[in-house]
PDB file of C-alpha atoms in Angstrom:
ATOM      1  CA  UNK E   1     -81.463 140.402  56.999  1.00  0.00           C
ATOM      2  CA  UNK E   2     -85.218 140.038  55.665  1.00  0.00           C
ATOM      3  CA  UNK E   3     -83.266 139.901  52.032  1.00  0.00           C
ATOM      4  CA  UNK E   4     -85.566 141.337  49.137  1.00  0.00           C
ATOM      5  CA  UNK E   5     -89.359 141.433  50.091  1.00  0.00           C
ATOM      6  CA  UNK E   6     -92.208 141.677  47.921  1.00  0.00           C
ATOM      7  CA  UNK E   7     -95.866 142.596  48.291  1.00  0.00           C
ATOM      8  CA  UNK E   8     -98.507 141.660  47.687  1.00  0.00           C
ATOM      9  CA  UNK E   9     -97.974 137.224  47.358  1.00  0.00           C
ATOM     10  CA  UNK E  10    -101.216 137.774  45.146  1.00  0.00           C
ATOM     11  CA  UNK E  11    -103.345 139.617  43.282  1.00  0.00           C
ATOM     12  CA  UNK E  12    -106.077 139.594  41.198  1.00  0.00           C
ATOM     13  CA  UNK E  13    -107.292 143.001  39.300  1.00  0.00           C
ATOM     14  CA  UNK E  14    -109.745 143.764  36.513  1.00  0.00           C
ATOM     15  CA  UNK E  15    -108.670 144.882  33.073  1.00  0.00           C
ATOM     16  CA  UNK E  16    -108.250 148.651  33.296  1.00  0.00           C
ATOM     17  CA  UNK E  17    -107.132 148.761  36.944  1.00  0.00           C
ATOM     18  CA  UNK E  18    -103.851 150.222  38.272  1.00  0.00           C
ATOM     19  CA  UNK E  19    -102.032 148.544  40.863  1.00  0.00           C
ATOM     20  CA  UNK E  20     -98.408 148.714  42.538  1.00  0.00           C
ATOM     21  CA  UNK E  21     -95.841 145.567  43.167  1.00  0.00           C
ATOM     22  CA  UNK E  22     -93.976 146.352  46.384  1.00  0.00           C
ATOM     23  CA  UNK E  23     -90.418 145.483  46.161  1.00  0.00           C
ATOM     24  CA  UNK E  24     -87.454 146.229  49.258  1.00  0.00           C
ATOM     25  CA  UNK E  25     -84.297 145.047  50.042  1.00  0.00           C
ATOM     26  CA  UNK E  26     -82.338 145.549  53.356  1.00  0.00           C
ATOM     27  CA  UNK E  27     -79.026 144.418  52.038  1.00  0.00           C
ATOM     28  CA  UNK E  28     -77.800 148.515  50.485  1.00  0.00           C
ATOM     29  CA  UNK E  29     -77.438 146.742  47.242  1.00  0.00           C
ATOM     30  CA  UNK E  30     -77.663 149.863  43.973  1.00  0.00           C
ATOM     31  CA  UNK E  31     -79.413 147.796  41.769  1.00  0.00           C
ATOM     32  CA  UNK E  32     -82.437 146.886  41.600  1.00  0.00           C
ATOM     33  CA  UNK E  33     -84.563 145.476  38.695  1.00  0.00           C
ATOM     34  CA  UNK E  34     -88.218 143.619  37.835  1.00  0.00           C
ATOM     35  CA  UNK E  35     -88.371 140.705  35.680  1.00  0.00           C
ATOM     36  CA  UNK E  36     -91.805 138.647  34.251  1.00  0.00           C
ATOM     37  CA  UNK E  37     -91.788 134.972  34.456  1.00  0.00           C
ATOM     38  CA  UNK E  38     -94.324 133.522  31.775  1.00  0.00           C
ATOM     39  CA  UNK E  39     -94.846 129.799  30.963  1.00  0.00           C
ATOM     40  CA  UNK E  40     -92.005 128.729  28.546  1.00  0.00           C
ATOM     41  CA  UNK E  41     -90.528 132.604  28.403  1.00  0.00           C
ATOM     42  CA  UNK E  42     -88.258 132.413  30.961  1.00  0.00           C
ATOM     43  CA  UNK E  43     -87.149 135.874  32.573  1.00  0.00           C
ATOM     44  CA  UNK E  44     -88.449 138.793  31.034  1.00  0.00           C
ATOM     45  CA  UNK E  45     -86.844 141.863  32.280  1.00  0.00           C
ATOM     46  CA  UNK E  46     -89.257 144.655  33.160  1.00  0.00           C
ATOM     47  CA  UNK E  47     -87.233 147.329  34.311  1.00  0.00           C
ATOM     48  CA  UNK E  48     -84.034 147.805  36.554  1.00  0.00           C
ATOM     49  CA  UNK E  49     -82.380 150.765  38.273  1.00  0.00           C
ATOM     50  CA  UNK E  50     -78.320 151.222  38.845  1.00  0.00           C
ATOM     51  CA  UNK E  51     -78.991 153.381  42.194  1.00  0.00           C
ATOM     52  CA  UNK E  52     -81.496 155.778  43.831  1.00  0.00           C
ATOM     53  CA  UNK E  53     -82.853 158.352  41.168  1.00  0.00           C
ATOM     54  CA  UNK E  54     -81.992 156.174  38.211  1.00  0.00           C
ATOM     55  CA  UNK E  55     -84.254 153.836  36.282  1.00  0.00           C
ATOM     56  CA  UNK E  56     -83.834 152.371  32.878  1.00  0.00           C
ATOM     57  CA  UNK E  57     -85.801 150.344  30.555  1.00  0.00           C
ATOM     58  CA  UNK E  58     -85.499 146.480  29.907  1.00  0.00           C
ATOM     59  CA  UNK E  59     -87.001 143.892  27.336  1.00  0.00           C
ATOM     60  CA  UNK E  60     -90.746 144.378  27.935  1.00  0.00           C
ATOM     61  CA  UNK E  61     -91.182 148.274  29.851  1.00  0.00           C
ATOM     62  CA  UNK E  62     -94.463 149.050  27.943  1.00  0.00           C
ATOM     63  CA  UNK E  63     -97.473 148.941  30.493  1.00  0.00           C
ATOM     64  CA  UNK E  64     -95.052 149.667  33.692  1.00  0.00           C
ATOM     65  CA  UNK E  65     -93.475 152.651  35.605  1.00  0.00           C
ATOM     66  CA  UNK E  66     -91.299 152.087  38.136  1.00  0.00           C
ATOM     67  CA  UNK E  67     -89.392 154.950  40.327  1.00  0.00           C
ATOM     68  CA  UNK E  68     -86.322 154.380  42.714  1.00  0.00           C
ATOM     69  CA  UNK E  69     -86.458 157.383  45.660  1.00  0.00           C
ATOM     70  CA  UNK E  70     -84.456 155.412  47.838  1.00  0.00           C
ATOM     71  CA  UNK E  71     -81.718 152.483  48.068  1.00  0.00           C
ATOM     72  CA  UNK E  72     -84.401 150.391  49.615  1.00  0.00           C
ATOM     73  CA  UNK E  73     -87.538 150.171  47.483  1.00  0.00           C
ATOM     74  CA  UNK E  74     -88.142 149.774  43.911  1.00  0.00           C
ATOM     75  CA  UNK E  75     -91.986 149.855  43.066  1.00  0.00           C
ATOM     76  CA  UNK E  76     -93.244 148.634  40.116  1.00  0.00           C
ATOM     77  CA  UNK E  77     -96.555 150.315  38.581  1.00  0.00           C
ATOM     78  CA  UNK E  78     -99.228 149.086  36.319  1.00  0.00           C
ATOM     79  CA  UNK E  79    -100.800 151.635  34.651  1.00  0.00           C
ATOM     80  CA  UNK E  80    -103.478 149.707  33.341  1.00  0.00           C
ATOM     81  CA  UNK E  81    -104.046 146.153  33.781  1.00  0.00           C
ATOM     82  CA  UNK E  82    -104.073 144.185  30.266  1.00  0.00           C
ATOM     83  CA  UNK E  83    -105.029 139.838  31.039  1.00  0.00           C
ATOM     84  CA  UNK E  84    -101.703 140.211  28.884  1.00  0.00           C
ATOM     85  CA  UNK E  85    -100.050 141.043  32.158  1.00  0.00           C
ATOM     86  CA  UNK E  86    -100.936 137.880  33.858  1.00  0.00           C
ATOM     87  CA  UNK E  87     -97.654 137.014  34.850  1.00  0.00           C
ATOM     88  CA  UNK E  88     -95.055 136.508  38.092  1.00  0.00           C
ATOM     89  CA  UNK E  89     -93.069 139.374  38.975  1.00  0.00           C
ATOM     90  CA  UNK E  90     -89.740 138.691  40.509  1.00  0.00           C
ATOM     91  CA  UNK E  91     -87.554 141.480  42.055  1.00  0.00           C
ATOM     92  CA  UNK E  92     -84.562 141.038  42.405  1.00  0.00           C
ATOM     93  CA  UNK E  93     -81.256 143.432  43.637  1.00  0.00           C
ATOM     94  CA  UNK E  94     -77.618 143.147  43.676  1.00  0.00           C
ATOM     95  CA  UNK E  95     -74.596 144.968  45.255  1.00  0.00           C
ATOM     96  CA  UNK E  96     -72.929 145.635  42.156  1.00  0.00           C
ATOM     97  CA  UNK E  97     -73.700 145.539  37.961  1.00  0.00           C
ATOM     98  CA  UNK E  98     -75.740 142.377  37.637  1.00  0.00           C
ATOM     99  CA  UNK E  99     -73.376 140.101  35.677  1.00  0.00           C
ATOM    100  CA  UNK E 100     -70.835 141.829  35.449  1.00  0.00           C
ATOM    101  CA  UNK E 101     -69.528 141.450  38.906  1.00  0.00           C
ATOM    102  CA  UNK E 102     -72.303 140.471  41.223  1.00  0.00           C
ATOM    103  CA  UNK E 103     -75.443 137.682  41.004  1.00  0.00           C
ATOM    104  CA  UNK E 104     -78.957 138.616  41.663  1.00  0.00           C
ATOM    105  CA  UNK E 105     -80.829 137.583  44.524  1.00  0.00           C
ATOM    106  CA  UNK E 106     -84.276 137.123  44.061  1.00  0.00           C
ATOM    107  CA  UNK E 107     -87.954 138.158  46.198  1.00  0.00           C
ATOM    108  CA  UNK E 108     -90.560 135.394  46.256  1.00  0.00           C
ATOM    109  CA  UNK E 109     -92.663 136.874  43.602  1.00  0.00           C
ATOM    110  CA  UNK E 110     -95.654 138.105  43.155  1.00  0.00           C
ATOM    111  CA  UNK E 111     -98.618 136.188  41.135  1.00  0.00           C
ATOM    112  CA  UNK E 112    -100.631 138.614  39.089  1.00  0.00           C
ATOM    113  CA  UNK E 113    -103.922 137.896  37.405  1.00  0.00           C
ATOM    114  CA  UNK E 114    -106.443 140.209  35.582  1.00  0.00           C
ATOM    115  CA  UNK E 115    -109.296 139.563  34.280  1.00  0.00           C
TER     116      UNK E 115
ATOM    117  CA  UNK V   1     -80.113 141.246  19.480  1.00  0.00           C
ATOM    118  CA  UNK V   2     -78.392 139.179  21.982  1.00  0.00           C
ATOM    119  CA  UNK V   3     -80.079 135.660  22.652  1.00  0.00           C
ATOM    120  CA  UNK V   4     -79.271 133.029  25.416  1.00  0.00           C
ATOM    121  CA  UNK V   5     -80.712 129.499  24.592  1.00  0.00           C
ATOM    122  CA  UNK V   6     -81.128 126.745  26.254  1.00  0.00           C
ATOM    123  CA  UNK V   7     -82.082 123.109  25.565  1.00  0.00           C
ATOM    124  CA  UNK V   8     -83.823 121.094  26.246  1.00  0.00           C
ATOM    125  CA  UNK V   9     -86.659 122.891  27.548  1.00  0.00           C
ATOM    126  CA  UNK V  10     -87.938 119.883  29.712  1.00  0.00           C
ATOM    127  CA  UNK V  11     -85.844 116.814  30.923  1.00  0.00           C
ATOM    128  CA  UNK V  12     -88.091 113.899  32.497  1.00  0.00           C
ATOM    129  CA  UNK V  13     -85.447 111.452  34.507  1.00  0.00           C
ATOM    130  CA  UNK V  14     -85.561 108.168  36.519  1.00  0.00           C
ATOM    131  CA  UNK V  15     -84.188 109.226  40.057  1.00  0.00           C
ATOM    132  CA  UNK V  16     -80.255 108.093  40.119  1.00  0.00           C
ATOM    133  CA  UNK V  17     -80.165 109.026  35.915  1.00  0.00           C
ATOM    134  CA  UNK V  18     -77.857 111.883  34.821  1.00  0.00           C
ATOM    135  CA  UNK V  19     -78.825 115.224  33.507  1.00  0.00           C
ATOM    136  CA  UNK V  20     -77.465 117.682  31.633  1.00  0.00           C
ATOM    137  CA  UNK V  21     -78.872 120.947  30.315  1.00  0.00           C
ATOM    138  CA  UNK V  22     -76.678 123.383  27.563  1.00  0.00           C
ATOM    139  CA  UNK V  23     -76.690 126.931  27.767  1.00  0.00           C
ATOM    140  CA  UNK V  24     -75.649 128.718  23.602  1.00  0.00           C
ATOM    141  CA  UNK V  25     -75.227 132.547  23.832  1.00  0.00           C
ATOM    142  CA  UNK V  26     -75.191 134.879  20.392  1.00  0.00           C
ATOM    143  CA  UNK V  27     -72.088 136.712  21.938  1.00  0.00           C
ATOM    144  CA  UNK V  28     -69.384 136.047  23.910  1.00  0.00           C
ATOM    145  CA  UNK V  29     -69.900 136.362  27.226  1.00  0.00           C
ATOM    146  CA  UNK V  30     -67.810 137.842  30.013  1.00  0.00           C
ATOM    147  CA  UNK V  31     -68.969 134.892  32.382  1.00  0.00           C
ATOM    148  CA  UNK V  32     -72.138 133.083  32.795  1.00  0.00           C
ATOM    149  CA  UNK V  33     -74.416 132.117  35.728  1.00  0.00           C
ATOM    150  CA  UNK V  34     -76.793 129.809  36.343  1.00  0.00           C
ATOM    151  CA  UNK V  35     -79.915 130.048  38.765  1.00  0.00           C
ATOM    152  CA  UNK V  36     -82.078 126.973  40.018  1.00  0.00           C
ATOM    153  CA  UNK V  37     -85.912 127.770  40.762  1.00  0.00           C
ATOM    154  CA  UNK V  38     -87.861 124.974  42.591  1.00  0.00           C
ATOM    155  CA  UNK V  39     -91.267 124.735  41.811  1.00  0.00           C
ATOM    156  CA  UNK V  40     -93.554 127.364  42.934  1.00  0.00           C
ATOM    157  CA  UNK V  41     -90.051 129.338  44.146  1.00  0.00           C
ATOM    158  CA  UNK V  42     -87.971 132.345  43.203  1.00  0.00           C
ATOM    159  CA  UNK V  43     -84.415 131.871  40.962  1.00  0.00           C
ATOM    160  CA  UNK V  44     -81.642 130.831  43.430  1.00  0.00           C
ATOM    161  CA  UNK V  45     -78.247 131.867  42.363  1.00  0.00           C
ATOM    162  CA  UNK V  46     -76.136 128.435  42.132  1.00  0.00           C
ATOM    163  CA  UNK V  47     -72.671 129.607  40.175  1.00  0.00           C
ATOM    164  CA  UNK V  48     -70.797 132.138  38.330  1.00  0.00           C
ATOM    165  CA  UNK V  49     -68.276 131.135  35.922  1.00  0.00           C
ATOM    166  CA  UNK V  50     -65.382 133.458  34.011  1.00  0.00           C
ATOM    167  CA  UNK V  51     -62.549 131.671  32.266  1.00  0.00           C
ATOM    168  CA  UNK V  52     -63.000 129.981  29.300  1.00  0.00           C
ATOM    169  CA  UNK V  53     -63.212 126.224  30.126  1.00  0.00           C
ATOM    170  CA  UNK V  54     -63.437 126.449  33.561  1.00  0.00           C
ATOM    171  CA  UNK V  55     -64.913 123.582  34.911  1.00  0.00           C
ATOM    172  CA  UNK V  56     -66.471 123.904  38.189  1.00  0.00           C
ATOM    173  CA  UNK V  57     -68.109 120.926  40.951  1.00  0.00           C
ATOM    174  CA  UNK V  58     -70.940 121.576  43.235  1.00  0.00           C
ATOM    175  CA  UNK V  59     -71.534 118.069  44.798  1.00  0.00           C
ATOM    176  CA  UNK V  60     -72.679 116.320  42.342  1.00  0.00           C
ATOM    177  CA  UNK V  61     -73.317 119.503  39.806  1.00  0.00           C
ATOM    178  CA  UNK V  62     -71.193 120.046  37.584  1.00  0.00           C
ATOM    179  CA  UNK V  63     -70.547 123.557  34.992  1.00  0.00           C
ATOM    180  CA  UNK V  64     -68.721 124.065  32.107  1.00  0.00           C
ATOM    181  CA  UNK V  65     -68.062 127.307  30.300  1.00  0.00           C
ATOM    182  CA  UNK V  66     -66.984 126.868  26.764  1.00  0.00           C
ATOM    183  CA  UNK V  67     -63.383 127.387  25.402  1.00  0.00           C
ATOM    184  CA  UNK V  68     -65.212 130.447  23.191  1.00  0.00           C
ATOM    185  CA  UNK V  69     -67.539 131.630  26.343  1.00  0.00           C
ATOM    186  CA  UNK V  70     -70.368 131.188  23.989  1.00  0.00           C
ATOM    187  CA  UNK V  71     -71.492 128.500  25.960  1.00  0.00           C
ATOM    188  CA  UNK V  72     -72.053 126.465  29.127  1.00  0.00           C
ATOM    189  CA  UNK V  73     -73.390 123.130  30.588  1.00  0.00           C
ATOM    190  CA  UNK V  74     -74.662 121.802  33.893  1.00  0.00           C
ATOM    191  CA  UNK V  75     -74.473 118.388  34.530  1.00  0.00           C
ATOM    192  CA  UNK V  76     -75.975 116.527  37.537  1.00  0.00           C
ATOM    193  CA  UNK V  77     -74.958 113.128  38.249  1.00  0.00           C
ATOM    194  CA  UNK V  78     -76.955 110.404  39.790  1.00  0.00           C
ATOM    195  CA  UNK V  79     -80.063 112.350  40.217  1.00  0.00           C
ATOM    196  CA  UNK V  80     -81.817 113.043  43.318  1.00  0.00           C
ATOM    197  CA  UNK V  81     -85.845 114.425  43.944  1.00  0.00           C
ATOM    198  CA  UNK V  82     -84.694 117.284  45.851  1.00  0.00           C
ATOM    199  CA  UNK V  83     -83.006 118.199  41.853  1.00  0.00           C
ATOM    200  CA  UNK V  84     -86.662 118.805  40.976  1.00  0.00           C
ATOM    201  CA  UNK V  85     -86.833 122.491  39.515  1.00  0.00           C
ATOM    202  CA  UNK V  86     -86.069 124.576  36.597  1.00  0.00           C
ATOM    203  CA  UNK V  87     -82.838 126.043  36.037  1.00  0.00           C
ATOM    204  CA  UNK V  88     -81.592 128.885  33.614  1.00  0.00           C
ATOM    205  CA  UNK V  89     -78.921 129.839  32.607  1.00  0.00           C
ATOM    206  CA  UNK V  90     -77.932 134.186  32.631  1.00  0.00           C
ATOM    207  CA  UNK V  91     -75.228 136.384  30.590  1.00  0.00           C
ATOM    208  CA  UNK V  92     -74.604 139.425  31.379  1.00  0.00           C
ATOM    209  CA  UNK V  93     -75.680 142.635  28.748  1.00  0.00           C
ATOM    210  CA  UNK V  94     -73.850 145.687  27.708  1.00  0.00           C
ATOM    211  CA  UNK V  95     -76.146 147.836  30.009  1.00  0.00           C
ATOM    212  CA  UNK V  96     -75.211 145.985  32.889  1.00  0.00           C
ATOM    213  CA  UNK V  97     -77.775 143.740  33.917  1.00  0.00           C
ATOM    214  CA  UNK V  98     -79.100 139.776  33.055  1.00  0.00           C
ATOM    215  CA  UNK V  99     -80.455 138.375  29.778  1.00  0.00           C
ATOM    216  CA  UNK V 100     -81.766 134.973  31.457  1.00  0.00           C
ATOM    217  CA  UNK V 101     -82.073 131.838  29.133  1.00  0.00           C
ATOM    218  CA  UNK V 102     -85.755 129.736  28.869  1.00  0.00           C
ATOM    219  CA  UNK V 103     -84.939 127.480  31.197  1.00  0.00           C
ATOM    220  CA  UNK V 104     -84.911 123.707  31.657  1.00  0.00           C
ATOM    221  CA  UNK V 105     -87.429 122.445  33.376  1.00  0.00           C
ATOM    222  CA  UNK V 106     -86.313 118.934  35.188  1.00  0.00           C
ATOM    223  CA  UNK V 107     -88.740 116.096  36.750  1.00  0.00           C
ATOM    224  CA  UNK V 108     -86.907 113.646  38.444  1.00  0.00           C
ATOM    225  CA  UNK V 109     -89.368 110.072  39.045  1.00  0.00           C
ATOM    226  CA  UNK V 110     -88.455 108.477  42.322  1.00  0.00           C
TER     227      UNK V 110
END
């Protein structure tokens, strides 16, 4: 098993551009959810999904879609690049309800700048 | 709202020191986890934790989850450089998914 896989590793955009953070997992886990990783902030999360066709909001949704169409993929959506979303985005996916019966396991990130 | 802290947020050791980083929640918490991250890496899960003041040993890690489950240590003894990383502590929310704490970042000086 490839585990969860992210894409791009980097990526740099200009304020105002719209990009999308490729997230898959080959393990049928249901959920499914984006965190930020900021100096000193810790995880930040984004937003998460419970199973295909159902998304829900975290801490810090405003600036991102995200969709869930299948078991496998979770894409995450900028609408429009703020330098405020200079970050690293984890995804990460789980069998079960994240801490309540199952841990998280994590894709290698992705490190976003704009300018 | 619901708030997981953690102190200290750094922890600068002499290789073969101990360490020990505490983990405070705002609520009670069903169980805790904690993650490691090495630097430049993804979170790693290392542990979950459920009873109240279970006590559990990973080599030379040790966790603790509090008699009220409001909170939790990790203790590593005798560190090592490979112990170089962050790690954070996570309690589960109502809705189901992780509220992570800050993190501690540890430097270990060979």
């Amino acid at each position: 098993n490839a585990g969860v896989t992210q894409t791009p590793k980097f990526q740099v955009l200009k304020t105002g551009q719209s990009m999308t953070l490729q997230c898959a997992q080959d393990m049928n886990h249901e959920y499914m959810s984006w965190y930020r990783q900021d100096p000193g902030m810790g995880l930040r999360l984004i937003h998460y999904s419970v199973g295909a066709g159902i998304t829900d909001q975290g801490e810090v949704p405003n600036g991102y879609n995200v969709s869930r169409s299948t078991t496998e993929d979770f894409p995450l959506r900028l609408l429009s690049a703020a330098p405020s979303q200079t970050s690293v985005y984890f995804c990460a996916s789980s069998y079960g309800l994240a801490g309540v019966t199952d841990t998280q396991y994590f894709g290698p990130g992705t490190r976003l700048t704009v300018l | 709202g619901q708030q997981v802290m953690q102190i200290p947020q750094y922890q600068h050791v002499q290789e073969g020191e101990d360490f020990t980083t505490y983990c405070n929640s705002s609520t009670t918490l069903s169980n805790i986890q904690w993650y490691k991250q090495r630097p430049g890496g993804h979170p790693v899960f290392l542990i979950q934790l459920v009873k109240s003041g279970e006590v559990k040993k990973q080599k030379r890690l040790t966790f603790q989850f509090g008699e009220a489950k409001k909170n939790s240590s990790l203790h590593i003894t005798a560190t090592q450089t490979t112990d170089v990383g962050t790690y954070f502590c996570a309690g589960p929310r109502s809705q189901g998914n992780l509220i992570f704490g800050k993190g501690t970042k540890l430097s270990v000086k060979p």
